[in-house]
Coordinates of C-alpha atoms in Angstrom, one line a residue:
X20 CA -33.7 80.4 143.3
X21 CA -33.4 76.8 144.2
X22 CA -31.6 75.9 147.1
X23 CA -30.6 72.7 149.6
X24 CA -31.0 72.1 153.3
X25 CA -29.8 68.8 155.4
X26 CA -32.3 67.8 157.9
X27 CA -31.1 65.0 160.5
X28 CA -33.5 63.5 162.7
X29 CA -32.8 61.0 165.3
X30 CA -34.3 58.2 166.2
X31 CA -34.8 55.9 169.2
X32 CA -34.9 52.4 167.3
X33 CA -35.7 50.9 163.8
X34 CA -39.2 50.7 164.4
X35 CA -38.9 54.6 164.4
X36 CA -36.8 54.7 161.8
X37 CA -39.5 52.2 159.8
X38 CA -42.1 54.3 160.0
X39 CA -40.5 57.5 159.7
X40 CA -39.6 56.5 156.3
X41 CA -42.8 54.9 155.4
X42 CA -44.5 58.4 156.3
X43 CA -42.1 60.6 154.4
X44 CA -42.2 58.3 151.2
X45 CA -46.3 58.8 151.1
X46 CA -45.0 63.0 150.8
X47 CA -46.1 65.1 148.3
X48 CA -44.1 68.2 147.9
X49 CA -43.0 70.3 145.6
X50 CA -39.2 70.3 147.3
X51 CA -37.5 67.0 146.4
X52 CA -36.0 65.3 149.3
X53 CA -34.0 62.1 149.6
X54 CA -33.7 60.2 152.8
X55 CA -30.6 58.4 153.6
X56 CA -31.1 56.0 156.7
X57 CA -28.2 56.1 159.4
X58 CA -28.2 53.8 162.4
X59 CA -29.9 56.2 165.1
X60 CA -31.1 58.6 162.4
X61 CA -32.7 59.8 159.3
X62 CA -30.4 62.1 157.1
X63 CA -33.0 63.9 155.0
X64 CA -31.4 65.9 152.3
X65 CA -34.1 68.8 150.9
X66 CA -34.0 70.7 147.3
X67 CA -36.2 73.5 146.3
X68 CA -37.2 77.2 146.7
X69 CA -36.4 78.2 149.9
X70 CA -40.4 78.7 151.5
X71 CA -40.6 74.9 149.4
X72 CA -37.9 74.5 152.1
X73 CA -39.3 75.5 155.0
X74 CA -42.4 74.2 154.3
X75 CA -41.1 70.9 153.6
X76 CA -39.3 70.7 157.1
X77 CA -42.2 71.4 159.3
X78 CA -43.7 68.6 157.3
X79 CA -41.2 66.7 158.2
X80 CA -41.2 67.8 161.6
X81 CA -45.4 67.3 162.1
X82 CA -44.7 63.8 161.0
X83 CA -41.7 62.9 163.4
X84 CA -44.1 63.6 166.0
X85 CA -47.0 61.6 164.9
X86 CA -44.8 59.0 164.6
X87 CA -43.3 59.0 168.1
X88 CA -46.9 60.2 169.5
X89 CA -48.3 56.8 168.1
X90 CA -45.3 54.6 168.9
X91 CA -44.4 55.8 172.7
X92 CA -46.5 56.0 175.1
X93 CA -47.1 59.3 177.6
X94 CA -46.0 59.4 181.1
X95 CA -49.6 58.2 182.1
X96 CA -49.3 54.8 179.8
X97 CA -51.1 56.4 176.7
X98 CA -50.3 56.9 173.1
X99 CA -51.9 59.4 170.7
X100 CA -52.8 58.5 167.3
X101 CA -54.1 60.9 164.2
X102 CA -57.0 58.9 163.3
X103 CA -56.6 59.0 159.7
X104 CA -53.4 57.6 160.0
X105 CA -54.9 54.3 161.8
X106 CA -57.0 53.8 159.2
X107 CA -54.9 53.9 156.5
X108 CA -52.9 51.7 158.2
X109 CA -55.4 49.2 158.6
X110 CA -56.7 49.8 155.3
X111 CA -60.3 50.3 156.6
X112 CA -62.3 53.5 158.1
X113 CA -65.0 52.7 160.1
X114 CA -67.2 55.3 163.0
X115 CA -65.9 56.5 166.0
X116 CA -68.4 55.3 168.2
X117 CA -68.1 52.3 167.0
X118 CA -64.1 52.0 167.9
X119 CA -64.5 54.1 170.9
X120 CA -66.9 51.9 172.3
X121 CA -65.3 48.9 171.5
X122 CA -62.0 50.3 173.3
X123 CA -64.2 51.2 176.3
X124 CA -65.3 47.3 176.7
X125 CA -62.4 46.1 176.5
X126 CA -61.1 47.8 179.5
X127 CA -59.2 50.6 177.3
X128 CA -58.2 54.3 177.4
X129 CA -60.1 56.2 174.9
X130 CA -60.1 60.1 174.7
X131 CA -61.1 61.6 171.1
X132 CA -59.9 64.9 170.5
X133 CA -60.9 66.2 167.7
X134 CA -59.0 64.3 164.9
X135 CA -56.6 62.8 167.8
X136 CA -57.4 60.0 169.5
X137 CA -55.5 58.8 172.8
X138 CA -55.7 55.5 174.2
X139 CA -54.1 52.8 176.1
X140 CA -53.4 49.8 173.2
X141 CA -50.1 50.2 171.4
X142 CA -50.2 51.1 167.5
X143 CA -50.0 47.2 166.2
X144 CA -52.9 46.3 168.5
X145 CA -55.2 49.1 167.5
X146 CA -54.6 48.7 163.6
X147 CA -55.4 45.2 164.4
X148 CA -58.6 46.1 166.5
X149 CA -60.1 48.4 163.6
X150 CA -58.9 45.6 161.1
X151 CA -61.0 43.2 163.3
X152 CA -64.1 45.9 163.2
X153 CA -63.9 46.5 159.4
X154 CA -64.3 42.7 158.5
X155 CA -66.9 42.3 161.3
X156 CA -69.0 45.8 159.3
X157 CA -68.6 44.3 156.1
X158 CA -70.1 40.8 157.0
X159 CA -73.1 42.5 158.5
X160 CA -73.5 46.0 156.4
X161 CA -76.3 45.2 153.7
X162 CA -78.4 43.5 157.1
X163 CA -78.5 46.0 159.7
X164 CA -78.6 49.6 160.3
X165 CA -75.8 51.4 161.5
X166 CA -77.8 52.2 165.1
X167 CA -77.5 48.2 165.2
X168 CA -73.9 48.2 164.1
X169 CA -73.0 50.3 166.8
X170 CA -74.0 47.6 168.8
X171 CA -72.9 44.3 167.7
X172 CA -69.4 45.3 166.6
X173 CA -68.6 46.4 170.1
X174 CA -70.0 42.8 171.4
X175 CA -68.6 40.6 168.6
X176 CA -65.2 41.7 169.7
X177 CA -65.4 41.9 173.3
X178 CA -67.0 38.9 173.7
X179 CA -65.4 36.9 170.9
X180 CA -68.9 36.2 169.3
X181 CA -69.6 35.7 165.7
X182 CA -71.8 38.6 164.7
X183 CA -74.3 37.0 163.0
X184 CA -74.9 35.1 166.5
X185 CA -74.7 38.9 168.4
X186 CA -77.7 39.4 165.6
X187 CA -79.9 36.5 166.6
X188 CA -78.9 37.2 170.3
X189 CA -79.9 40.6 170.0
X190 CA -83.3 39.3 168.5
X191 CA -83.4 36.8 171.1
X192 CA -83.4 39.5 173.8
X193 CA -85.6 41.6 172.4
X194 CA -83.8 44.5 171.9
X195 CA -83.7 44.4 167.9
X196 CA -85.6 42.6 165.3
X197 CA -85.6 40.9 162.0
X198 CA -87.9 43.4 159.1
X199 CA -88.5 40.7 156.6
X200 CA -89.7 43.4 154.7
X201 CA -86.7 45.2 154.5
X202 CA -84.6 42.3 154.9
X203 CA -82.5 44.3 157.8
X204 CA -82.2 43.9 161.6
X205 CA -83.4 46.6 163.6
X206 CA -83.7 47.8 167.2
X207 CA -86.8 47.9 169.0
X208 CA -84.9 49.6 172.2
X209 CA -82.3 52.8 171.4
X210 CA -78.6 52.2 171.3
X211 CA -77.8 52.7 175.1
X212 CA -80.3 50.6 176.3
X213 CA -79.8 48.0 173.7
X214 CA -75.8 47.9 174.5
X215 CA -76.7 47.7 178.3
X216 CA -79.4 44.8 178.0
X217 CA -77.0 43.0 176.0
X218 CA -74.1 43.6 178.4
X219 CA -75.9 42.3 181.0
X220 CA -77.4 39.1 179.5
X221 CA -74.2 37.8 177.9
X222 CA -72.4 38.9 181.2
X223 CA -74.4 36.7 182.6
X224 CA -74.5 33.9 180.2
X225 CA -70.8 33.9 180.9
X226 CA -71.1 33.3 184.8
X227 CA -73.3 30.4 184.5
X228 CA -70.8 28.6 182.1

């Protein structure tokens, strides 16, 4: 027996609103529902068997709170993102150390949490950071390793450095190498040492300028 239910949701502003509605159109249920915008709400009409119901609104529910988790920040400054949903956002996936450690150079909160991740940027400048990080791993991908990668994404972003130049650098300081064999770039030194050699030697390139 198919039934309806009126769900209204509230909403602090039309960002909210925004991506509220871009969440619930990417639902697949087998309740129909139809969202009718208001001006500090979502009325969100639902059709189906009553469990198709329920199970629709605690969808619906799980998503309102992603939303606000990713768009307001916590009493301590901090947002909290489902990590899948920033990276279909930015239309890229790329490793977690990779963005973790980028975040972490760049001065920035980052706490992973299983599929959670909480951090200080705001949601626009973190899509835009991964963005950044996929373009910067597809330039480099068929020449280096992903140990190296883990390396010279970081760098290329923090330090605003082209990562082919982060690539001769890192051969230049002798913490990875060219295999002409293999046509790759390599390290010679594992990943921690490697980051912290190159942190320190463009560090200080940057207080001689």
């Amino acid at each position: 027996m198919r039934a309806k239910k009126v769900m209204v949701i509230h909403v602090k502003d039309d960002l909210e609103k925004e991506e509220l509605m871009k969440e619930l159109q990417k639902l697949e249920l087998p309740a129909f529902i139809y969202v009718h915008g208001k001006l500090n709400s979502l009325k969100i009409n639902i059709q189906g068997t009553k469990d198709e119901i329920r199970e629709a609104m605690e969808k619906v529910r799980e998503i309102h709170h992603r939303v606000r988790s990713r768009l307001y920040p916590d009493r301590k400054g901090f947002y909290q993102y489902n990590i899948n949903d920033i990276f279909r956002e930015a239309g890229v996936s790329i490793s977690m150390p990779i963005l973790t450690k980028t975040l972490e150079l760049l001065g920035e909160h980052a706490d992973l949490r299983g599929d959670k991740l909480i951090s200080s940027l705001s949601w626009g400048e973190i899509v835009n950071l991964v963005k950044k990080l996929g373009e910067i791993l597809t330039d480099i991908s068929l020449q280096t390793t992903r140990q190296i990668r883990e390396v010279v994404a970081p760098i290329s972003v923090t330090f605003g450095v082209d990562p082919q130049e982060v690539l001769e650098l890192a051969v230049d300081f002798g913490v990875a190498e060219y295999k002409e064999d293999k046509f790759k770039y390599e390290l010679v030194k594992n990943k921690e040492q490697a980051m912290e050699i190159m942190l320190k030697k463009l560090e200080g390139r940057g207080n001689e300028d």
